[in-house]
């Protein structure tokens, strides 16, 4: 697989990564199968999708434990990205950016992942009760201690920014400018897809100007852009899409023209090319520092996703995608 680099340290990874969250958290519990997930991670590594993206809150903790079983055998094949800063309760999620907690959380993640170093340690969310510089300083100390190789920051959620009347990523850019004064940012992770292109406005240019890697989360629109979801079928109660306004039956039906457009482009490239591959190729075309991290828990999907690296969209393809209607429905 083509390789891309993250940050000034030029950490090399496969151009498409693997989002591991669906294996343990936020998507239908009944479809989460540990042994199948293990095979999926191995298949991703075999295909060159070396960036494995997880977090201590996924599960919580069980996603890191699952990856640890793979890393115990194949640590040299993988680039491990995990996150800190969010705690999961029974009915709520809270931020914790206290330096002492960050240090303890890192040690716990290292144990679960069965490794002595985390390649990319990301701040999942800033704690409103702790200056972000203090949290970032504690994370920088972990780099100096040899427990972490590079630091990243996840973008602030859409709802918080939009309620403030700001552009979607203004809050994240302000945080980045503050922490950059403490220790270099190597990567930013934020949603970027055909139906959620907002990062192109300010966040991605900010990263480009500074040589910072960009991990494109949810590049397949939580599965919608694959064209495999049926409007009106519904989701299990614990699936995050059951509460997402874009995944109501009405909105899924209304947004079908986006999938239809991706299908048209796919057909021009061959009968075996899929809408998902076109969607990933679009993300890959946004810049050499952009690495899509599609979530998957089945081997067939990681193989399909990895093959998107070889799909080259034409100017005509890109223009047609740009002309697709904007997605309807939002978090607001």
mmCIF file of C-alpha atoms in Angstrom:
data_model
loop_
_atom_site.group_PDB
_atom_site.id
_atom_site.type_symbol
_atom_site.label_atom_id
_atom_site.label_comp_id
_atom_site.label_asym_id
_atom_site.label_seq_id
_atom_site.Cartn_x
_atom_site.Cartn_y
_atom_site.Cartn_z
ATOM 1 C CA UNK A 1 0.000 0.000 0.000
ATOM 2 C CA UNK A 2 1.037 3.598 -0.618
ATOM 3 C CA UNK A 3 2.581 5.192 2.474
ATOM 4 C CA UNK A 4 1.890 8.625 3.891
ATOM 5 C CA UNK A 5 3.585 10.528 6.687
ATOM 6 C CA UNK A 6 2.310 12.069 9.892
ATOM 7 C CA UNK A 7 3.763 15.322 11.189
ATOM 8 C CA UNK A 8 7.255 16.754 11.274
ATOM 9 C CA UNK A 9 8.615 13.454 12.559
ATOM 10 C CA UNK A 10 7.529 11.903 9.232
ATOM 11 C CA UNK A 11 6.015 8.830 10.853
ATOM 12 C CA UNK A 12 5.114 6.535 7.962
ATOM 13 C CA UNK A 13 1.768 4.718 7.795
ATOM 14 C CA UNK A 14 -0.406 3.081 5.163
ATOM 15 C CA UNK A 15 -2.477 5.638 3.237
ATOM 16 C CA UNK A 16 -5.708 4.078 4.604
ATOM 17 C CA UNK A 17 -5.958 3.201 8.284
ATOM 18 C CA UNK A 18 -8.360 1.125 10.358
ATOM 19 C CA UNK A 19 -10.804 2.617 12.838
ATOM 20 C CA UNK A 20 -11.248 -0.050 15.503
ATOM 21 C CA UNK A 21 -14.095 1.510 17.502
ATOM 22 C CA UNK A 22 -16.941 -0.464 15.806
ATOM 23 C CA UNK A 23 -15.401 -3.708 17.056
ATOM 24 C CA UNK A 24 -16.157 -2.797 20.672
ATOM 25 C CA UNK A 25 -18.277 0.323 21.062
ATOM 26 C CA UNK A 26 -20.947 2.660 19.633
ATOM 27 C CA UNK A 27 -22.270 0.277 16.975
ATOM 28 C CA UNK A 28 -24.628 -2.693 17.305
ATOM 29 C CA UNK A 29 -23.460 -4.884 20.182
ATOM 30 C CA UNK A 30 -25.022 -8.017 18.702
ATOM 31 C CA UNK A 31 -22.654 -7.755 15.736
ATOM 32 C CA UNK A 32 -19.467 -7.418 17.761
ATOM 33 C CA UNK A 33 -17.486 -10.658 17.664
ATOM 34 C CA UNK A 34 -14.036 -10.728 19.216
ATOM 35 C CA UNK A 35 -12.435 -13.484 17.182
ATOM 36 C CA UNK A 36 -13.715 -12.078 13.918
ATOM 37 C CA UNK A 37 -12.435 -8.650 14.920
ATOM 38 C CA UNK A 38 -8.994 -10.119 15.582
ATOM 39 C CA UNK A 39 -8.935 -11.603 12.097
ATOM 40 C CA UNK A 40 -10.009 -8.251 10.711
ATOM 41 C CA UNK A 41 -7.096 -6.431 12.350
ATOM 42 C CA UNK A 42 -4.648 -9.042 11.052
ATOM 43 C CA UNK A 43 -6.120 -8.716 7.558
ATOM 44 C CA UNK A 44 -5.794 -4.932 7.704
ATOM 45 C CA UNK A 45 -2.112 -5.225 8.591
ATOM 46 C CA UNK A 46 -1.607 -7.751 5.818
ATOM 47 C CA UNK A 47 -3.148 -5.257 3.376
ATOM 48 C CA UNK A 48 -0.850 -2.464 4.510
ATOM 49 C CA UNK A 49 -3.412 -0.553 6.600
ATOM 50 C CA UNK A 50 -0.930 -0.132 9.412
ATOM 51 C CA UNK A 51 -2.548 2.714 11.357
ATOM 52 C CA UNK A 52 -4.797 1.194 14.022
ATOM 53 C CA UNK A 53 -6.960 3.875 15.658
ATOM 54 C CA UNK A 54 -8.443 3.173 19.085
ATOM 55 C CA UNK A 55 -9.124 4.886 22.429
ATOM 56 C CA UNK A 56 -9.243 3.893 26.070
ATOM 57 C CA UNK A 57 -12.942 4.848 26.194
ATOM 58 C CA UNK A 58 -13.964 2.378 23.475
ATOM 59 C CA UNK A 59 -15.613 -0.417 25.393
ATOM 60 C CA UNK A 60 -14.463 1.148 27.654
ATOM 61 C CA UNK A 61 -11.001 -0.453 27.605
ATOM 62 C CA UNK A 62 -12.005 -3.582 25.675
ATOM 63 C CA UNK A 63 -10.931 -2.196 22.294
ATOM 64 C CA UNK A 64 -7.378 -1.645 23.521
ATOM 65 C CA UNK A 65 -7.368 -5.120 25.056
ATOM 66 C CA UNK A 66 -8.422 -6.606 21.730
ATOM 67 C CA UNK A 67 -5.679 -4.772 19.854
ATOM 68 C CA UNK A 68 -3.180 -5.851 22.471
ATOM 69 C CA UNK A 69 -3.728 -9.456 21.450
ATOM 70 C CA UNK A 70 -2.693 -8.557 17.900
ATOM 71 C CA UNK A 71 0.168 -6.277 18.889
ATOM 72 C CA UNK A 72 1.665 -8.970 21.085
ATOM 73 C CA UNK A 73 2.402 -10.854 17.864
ATOM 74 C CA UNK A 74 2.769 -8.057 15.302
ATOM 75 C CA UNK A 75 3.921 -4.873 17.012
ATOM 76 C CA UNK A 76 6.464 -4.066 14.295
ATOM 77 C CA UNK A 77 3.761 -4.188 11.615
ATOM 78 C CA UNK A 78 1.457 -1.675 13.282
ATOM 79 C CA UNK A 79 1.249 2.047 13.967
ATOM 80 C CA UNK A 80 -0.820 2.487 17.123
ATOM 81 C CA UNK A 81 -2.959 5.542 17.755
ATOM 82 C CA UNK A 82 -4.935 5.726 20.983
ATOM 83 C CA UNK A 83 -6.616 8.530 22.897
ATOM 84 C CA UNK A 84 -6.977 9.954 26.375
ATOM 85 C CA UNK A 85 -9.218 12.494 28.048
ATOM 86 C CA UNK A 86 -12.710 10.992 28.201
ATOM 87 C CA UNK A 87 -14.233 8.798 30.893
ATOM 88 C CA UNK A 88 -17.341 6.697 30.256
ATOM 89 C CA UNK A 89 -19.986 6.323 32.950
ATOM 90 C CA UNK A 90 -23.268 4.425 32.940
ATOM 91 C CA UNK A 91 -25.194 7.190 31.197
ATOM 92 C CA UNK A 92 -22.639 9.894 30.520
ATOM 93 C CA UNK A 93 -19.182 10.790 29.224
ATOM 94 C CA UNK A 94 -16.974 13.326 31.008
ATOM 95 C CA UNK A 95 -13.617 14.879 30.200
ATOM 96 C CA UNK A 96 -10.584 14.504 32.445
ATOM 97 C CA UNK A 97 -7.436 16.388 31.487
ATOM 98 C CA UNK A 98 -5.654 16.448 34.827
ATOM 99 C CA UNK A 99 -1.940 15.743 34.355
ATOM 100 C CA UNK A 100 -1.880 12.982 36.969
ATOM 101 C CA UNK A 101 -4.764 11.225 35.277
ATOM 102 C CA UNK A 102 -3.125 11.517 31.855
ATOM 103 C CA UNK A 103 0.018 9.827 33.148
ATOM 104 C CA UNK A 104 -1.953 6.987 34.768
ATOM 105 C CA UNK A 105 -4.139 6.550 31.707
ATOM 106 C CA UNK A 106 -1.117 6.261 29.433
ATOM 107 C CA UNK A 107 0.437 3.544 31.603
ATOM 108 C CA UNK A 108 -2.876 1.678 31.607
ATOM 109 C CA UNK A 109 -3.170 1.918 27.817
ATOM 110 C CA UNK A 110 0.378 0.602 27.409
ATOM 111 C CA UNK A 111 -0.499 -2.418 29.539
ATOM 112 C CA UNK A 112 -3.714 -3.147 27.656
ATOM 113 C CA UNK A 113 -2.036 -2.705 24.269
ATOM 114 C CA UNK A 114 0.864 -4.936 25.352
ATOM 115 C CA UNK A 115 3.453 -2.482 24.065
ATOM 116 C CA UNK A 116 6.118 -0.232 25.512
ATOM 117 C CA UNK A 117 5.372 2.769 23.301
ATOM 118 C CA UNK A 118 2.309 4.416 21.737
ATOM 119 C CA UNK A 119 3.017 5.820 18.281
ATOM 120 C CA UNK A 120 0.401 8.578 18.399
ATOM 121 C CA UNK A 121 -1.266 9.668 21.639
ATOM 122 C CA UNK A 122 -4.282 11.883 21.034
ATOM 123 C CA UNK A 123 -6.215 14.192 23.314
ATOM 124 C CA UNK A 124 -9.788 13.045 22.793
ATOM 125 C CA UNK A 125 -11.361 16.164 24.319
ATOM 126 C CA UNK A 126 -10.009 19.067 26.352
ATOM 127 C CA UNK A 127 -11.216 19.263 29.945
ATOM 128 C CA UNK A 128 -13.059 22.565 30.493
ATOM 129 C CA UNK A 129 -11.849 22.543 34.117
ATOM 130 C CA UNK A 130 -8.139 22.223 33.206
ATOM 131 C CA UNK A 131 -6.130 24.577 30.965
ATOM 132 C CA UNK A 132 -5.416 22.612 27.810
ATOM 133 C CA UNK A 133 -1.750 23.627 28.067
ATOM 134 C CA UNK A 134 -1.461 21.669 31.331
ATOM 135 C CA UNK A 135 -2.961 18.546 29.787
ATOM 136 C CA UNK A 136 -0.774 18.872 26.702
ATOM 137 C CA UNK A 137 2.309 19.443 28.869
ATOM 138 C CA UNK A 138 1.657 16.153 30.659
ATOM 139 C CA UNK A 139 1.316 14.426 27.294
ATOM 140 C CA UNK A 140 4.590 16.008 26.144
ATOM 141 C CA UNK A 141 6.290 14.605 29.250
ATOM 142 C CA UNK A 142 5.209 11.143 28.060
ATOM 143 C CA UNK A 143 7.054 11.723 24.790
ATOM 144 C CA UNK A 144 10.176 12.762 26.687
ATOM 145 C CA UNK A 145 9.834 9.642 28.835
ATOM 146 C CA UNK A 146 9.804 7.445 25.731
ATOM 147 C CA UNK A 147 6.258 6.167 26.310
ATOM 148 C CA UNK A 148 4.795 8.052 23.343
ATOM 149 C CA UNK A 149 6.290 8.971 19.964
ATOM 150 C CA UNK A 150 3.999 11.812 18.838
ATOM 151 C CA UNK A 151 0.944 13.787 19.948
ATOM 152 C CA UNK A 152 -2.373 14.475 18.246
ATOM 153 C CA UNK A 153 -5.618 16.257 18.984
ATOM 154 C CA UNK A 154 -9.185 15.284 18.097
ATOM 155 C CA UNK A 155 -11.517 17.988 16.818
ATOM 156 C CA UNK A 156 -14.210 19.357 19.102
ATOM 157 C CA UNK A 157 -17.688 17.989 18.385
ATOM 158 C CA UNK A 158 -19.917 19.725 15.884
ATOM 159 C CA UNK A 159 -22.726 20.664 18.255
ATOM 160 C CA UNK A 160 -20.536 22.644 20.647
ATOM 161 C CA UNK A 161 -19.091 24.792 17.868
ATOM 162 C CA UNK A 162 -22.336 25.442 16.034
ATOM 163 C CA UNK A 163 -24.216 26.496 19.140
ATOM 164 C CA UNK A 164 -21.586 29.145 19.724
ATOM 165 C CA UNK A 165 -22.393 30.599 16.301
ATOM 166 C CA UNK A 166 -18.875 29.899 15.045
ATOM 167 C CA UNK A 167 -17.567 28.005 12.085
ATOM 168 C CA UNK A 168 -17.439 24.315 12.810
ATOM 169 C CA UNK A 169 -13.751 24.007 13.663
ATOM 170 C CA UNK A 170 -12.942 27.426 15.137
ATOM 171 C CA UNK A 171 -12.766 26.033 18.672
ATOM 172 C CA UNK A 172 -10.426 23.244 17.580
ATOM 173 C CA UNK A 173 -8.122 25.678 15.754
ATOM 174 C CA UNK A 174 -7.907 27.847 18.870
ATOM 175 C CA UNK A 175 -6.980 24.800 20.951
ATOM 176 C CA UNK A 176 -4.377 23.767 18.394
ATOM 177 C CA UNK A 177 -2.767 27.187 18.427
ATOM 178 C CA UNK A 178 -2.510 27.043 22.203
ATOM 179 C CA UNK A 179 -1.049 23.556 22.499
ATOM 180 C CA UNK A 180 1.329 24.117 19.587
ATOM 181 C CA UNK A 181 3.122 26.618 21.822
ATOM 182 C CA UNK A 182 3.782 23.845 24.364
ATOM 183 C CA UNK A 183 4.768 20.897 22.171
ATOM 184 C CA UNK A 184 4.409 20.165 18.438
ATOM 185 C CA UNK A 185 1.137 18.724 17.166
ATOM 186 C CA UNK A 186 1.814 15.819 14.807
ATOM 187 C CA UNK A 187 -1.761 14.984 13.803
ATOM 188 C CA UNK A 188 -5.339 16.188 13.997
ATOM 189 C CA UNK A 189 -8.277 13.788 13.801
ATOM 190 C CA UNK A 190 -11.617 15.100 12.571
ATOM 191 C CA UNK A 191 -14.591 13.985 10.529
ATOM 192 C CA UNK A 192 -14.113 14.370 6.781
ATOM 193 C CA UNK A 193 -16.211 12.747 4.101
ATOM 194 C CA UNK A 194 -18.228 13.483 0.980
ATOM 195 C CA UNK A 195 -21.259 14.273 3.146
ATOM 196 C CA UNK A 196 -19.315 16.049 5.912
ATOM 197 C CA UNK A 197 -16.671 18.180 4.151
ATOM 198 C CA UNK A 198 -16.555 21.008 6.716
ATOM 199 C CA UNK A 199 -12.916 20.361 7.647
ATOM 200 C CA UNK A 200 -11.906 21.611 4.193
ATOM 201 C CA UNK A 201 -12.910 25.143 5.187
ATOM 202 C CA UNK A 202 -10.389 25.956 7.921
ATOM 203 C CA UNK A 203 -9.070 22.903 9.751
ATOM 204 C CA UNK A 204 -7.381 21.026 6.929
ATOM 205 C CA UNK A 205 -5.723 24.190 5.510
ATOM 206 C CA UNK A 206 -4.430 24.962 9.014
ATOM 207 C CA UNK A 207 -2.819 21.514 9.134
ATOM 208 C CA UNK A 208 -1.432 21.783 5.596
ATOM 209 C CA UNK A 209 0.295 25.066 6.340
ATOM 210 C CA UNK A 210 2.113 23.517 9.303
ATOM 211 C CA UNK A 211 2.929 20.073 7.932
ATOM 212 C CA UNK A 212 0.545 18.389 10.370
ATOM 213 C CA UNK A 213 -1.037 15.038 9.507
ATOM 214 C CA UNK A 214 -4.810 14.797 9.193
ATOM 215 C CA UNK A 215 -6.656 11.632 10.191
ATOM 216 C CA UNK A 216 -10.026 11.656 8.466
ATOM 217 C CA UNK A 217 -12.522 10.083 10.844
ATOM 218 C CA UNK A 218 -15.823 8.664 9.570
ATOM 219 C CA UNK A 219 -14.774 8.932 5.893
ATOM 220 C CA UNK A 220 -17.649 6.608 4.945
ATOM 221 C CA UNK A 221 -20.270 8.656 6.792
ATOM 222 C CA UNK A 222 -20.847 6.051 9.531
ATOM 223 C CA UNK A 223 -21.560 3.523 6.797
ATOM 224 C CA UNK A 224 -24.052 5.575 4.809
ATOM 225 C CA UNK A 225 -21.685 6.234 1.900
ATOM 226 C CA UNK A 226 -21.105 2.517 1.388
ATOM 227 C CA UNK A 227 -24.582 2.214 -0.097
ATOM 228 C CA UNK A 228 -25.271 -0.888 1.985
ATOM 229 C CA UNK A 229 -27.742 0.680 4.443
ATOM 230 C CA UNK A 230 -31.480 0.560 3.777
ATOM 231 C CA UNK A 231 -33.650 3.539 4.793
ATOM 232 C CA UNK A 232 -36.291 2.579 7.325
ATOM 233 C CA UNK A 233 -34.625 -0.630 8.530
ATOM 234 C CA UNK A 234 -33.469 1.024 11.736
ATOM 235 C CA UNK A 235 -30.609 0.332 14.137
ATOM 236 C CA UNK A 236 -30.217 -1.395 17.472
ATOM 237 C CA UNK A 237 -30.817 0.852 20.482
ATOM 238 C CA UNK A 238 -27.116 0.963 21.419
ATOM 239 C CA UNK A 239 -26.033 1.963 17.905
ATOM 240 C CA UNK A 240 -25.070 5.654 17.764
ATOM 241 C CA UNK A 241 -26.887 5.971 14.419
ATOM 242 C CA UNK A 242 -30.209 5.271 16.147
ATOM 243 C CA UNK A 243 -29.977 8.812 17.599
ATOM 244 C CA UNK A 244 -28.286 10.551 14.661
ATOM 245 C CA UNK A 245 -30.604 12.919 12.726
ATOM 246 C CA UNK A 246 -29.046 11.892 9.410
ATOM 247 C CA UNK A 247 -30.054 8.296 10.009
ATOM 248 C CA UNK A 248 -33.775 8.702 10.425
ATOM 249 C CA UNK A 249 -35.669 6.880 7.678
ATOM 250 C CA UNK A 250 -36.709 10.230 6.186
ATOM 251 C CA UNK A 251 -33.197 11.672 6.076
ATOM 252 C CA UNK A 252 -31.623 8.470 4.786
ATOM 253 C CA UNK A 253 -34.105 8.459 1.915
ATOM 254 C CA UNK A 254 -33.533 12.152 1.231
ATOM 255 C CA UNK A 255 -29.742 11.658 1.098
ATOM 256 C CA UNK A 256 -29.817 8.762 -1.367
ATOM 257 C CA UNK A 257 -28.784 11.052 -4.280
ATOM 258 C CA UNK A 258 -25.338 11.287 -2.652
ATOM 259 C CA UNK A 259 -24.896 7.502 -2.751
ATOM 260 C CA UNK A 260 -26.323 7.396 -6.265
ATOM 261 C CA UNK A 261 -23.690 9.899 -7.377
ATOM 262 C CA UNK A 262 -20.903 7.814 -5.859
ATOM 263 C CA UNK A 263 -22.313 4.744 -7.639
ATOM 264 C CA UNK A 264 -22.205 6.551 -10.985
ATOM 265 C CA UNK A 265 -18.553 7.399 -10.490
ATOM 266 C CA UNK A 266 -17.801 3.848 -9.353
ATOM 267 C CA UNK A 267 -19.359 2.336 -12.489
ATOM 268 C CA UNK A 268 -17.040 4.363 -14.695
ATOM 269 C CA UNK A 269 -14.057 2.720 -13.011
ATOM 270 C CA UNK A 270 -15.228 -0.881 -13.297
ATOM 271 C CA UNK A 271 -17.930 -3.268 -12.195
ATOM 272 C CA UNK A 272 -16.115 -4.224 -8.991
ATOM 273 C CA UNK A 273 -15.511 -0.655 -7.797
ATOM 274 C CA UNK A 274 -17.834 0.328 -4.936
ATOM 275 C CA UNK A 275 -19.310 3.623 -3.682
ATOM 276 C CA UNK A 276 -17.249 3.176 -0.513
ATOM 277 C CA UNK A 277 -14.032 3.062 -2.507
ATOM 278 C CA UNK A 278 -15.000 6.212 -4.380
ATOM 279 C CA UNK A 279 -15.755 7.947 -1.079
ATOM 280 C CA UNK A 280 -12.349 6.948 0.310
ATOM 281 C CA UNK A 281 -10.556 7.925 -2.898
ATOM 282 C CA UNK A 282 -12.183 11.363 -2.604
ATOM 283 C CA UNK A 283 -10.778 11.752 0.924
ATOM 284 C CA UNK A 284 -7.345 10.555 -0.220
ATOM 285 C CA UNK A 285 -7.411 13.188 -2.968
ATOM 286 C CA UNK A 286 -7.710 16.006 -0.424
ATOM 287 C CA UNK A 287 -3.949 16.040 0.212
ATOM 288 C CA UNK A 288 -0.884 13.924 0.802
ATOM 289 C CA UNK A 289 -1.089 14.408 4.571
ATOM 290 C CA UNK A 290 -4.686 13.106 4.720
ATOM 291 C CA UNK A 291 -5.183 9.533 5.950
ATOM 292 C CA UNK A 292 -8.757 8.211 5.995
ATOM 293 C CA UNK A 293 -9.485 5.953 8.963
ATOM 294 C CA UNK A 294 -12.656 4.026 8.090
ATOM 295 C CA UNK A 295 -14.153 1.935 10.869
ATOM 296 C CA UNK A 296 -14.636 -1.753 10.128
ATOM 297 C CA UNK A 297 -15.151 -5.034 11.930
ATOM 298 C CA UNK A 298 -15.248 -7.483 9.028
ATOM 299 C CA UNK A 299 -12.352 -8.732 6.903
ATOM 300 C CA UNK A 300 -14.125 -8.088 3.599
ATOM 301 C CA UNK A 301 -14.513 -4.408 4.407
ATOM 302 C CA UNK A 302 -10.869 -3.795 5.288
ATOM 303 C CA UNK A 303 -9.807 -5.470 2.043
ATOM 304 C CA UNK A 304 -12.242 -3.314 0.072
ATOM 305 C CA UNK A 305 -11.151 -0.163 1.895
ATOM 306 C CA UNK A 306 -7.467 -0.863 1.326
ATOM 307 C CA UNK A 307 -8.069 -1.241 -2.412
ATOM 308 C CA UNK A 308 -9.363 2.341 -2.564
ATOM 309 C CA UNK A 309 -5.745 3.506 -2.503
ATOM 310 C CA UNK A 310 -5.367 2.317 -6.097
ATOM 311 C CA UNK A 311 -8.440 4.180 -7.356
ATOM 312 C CA UNK A 312 -7.527 7.426 -9.111
ATOM 313 C CA UNK A 313 -10.417 9.819 -9.525
ATOM 314 C CA UNK A 314 -10.401 12.034 -12.611
ATOM 315 C CA UNK A 315 -11.111 15.743 -12.691
ATOM 316 C CA UNK A 316 -14.524 14.854 -14.095
ATOM 317 C CA UNK A 317 -15.151 12.492 -11.169
ATOM 318 C CA UNK A 318 -14.155 15.126 -8.628
ATOM 319 C CA UNK A 319 -16.324 17.759 -10.298
ATOM 320 C CA UNK A 320 -19.310 15.413 -10.275
ATOM 321 C CA UNK A 321 -18.815 14.665 -6.581
ATOM 322 C CA UNK A 322 -18.486 18.377 -5.837
ATOM 323 C CA UNK A 323 -21.858 18.948 -7.500
ATOM 324 C CA UNK A 324 -23.672 16.382 -5.345
ATOM 325 C CA UNK A 325 -26.327 17.860 -3.041
ATOM 326 C CA UNK A 326 -25.348 18.717 0.500
ATOM 327 C CA UNK A 327 -26.388 16.202 3.118
ATOM 328 C CA UNK A 328 -29.658 16.859 4.915
ATOM 329 C CA UNK A 329 -29.996 16.497 8.668
ATOM 330 C CA UNK A 330 -27.458 17.488 11.290
ATOM 331 C CA UNK A 331 -26.640 17.241 14.965
ATOM 332 C CA UNK A 332 -28.232 20.619 15.619
#
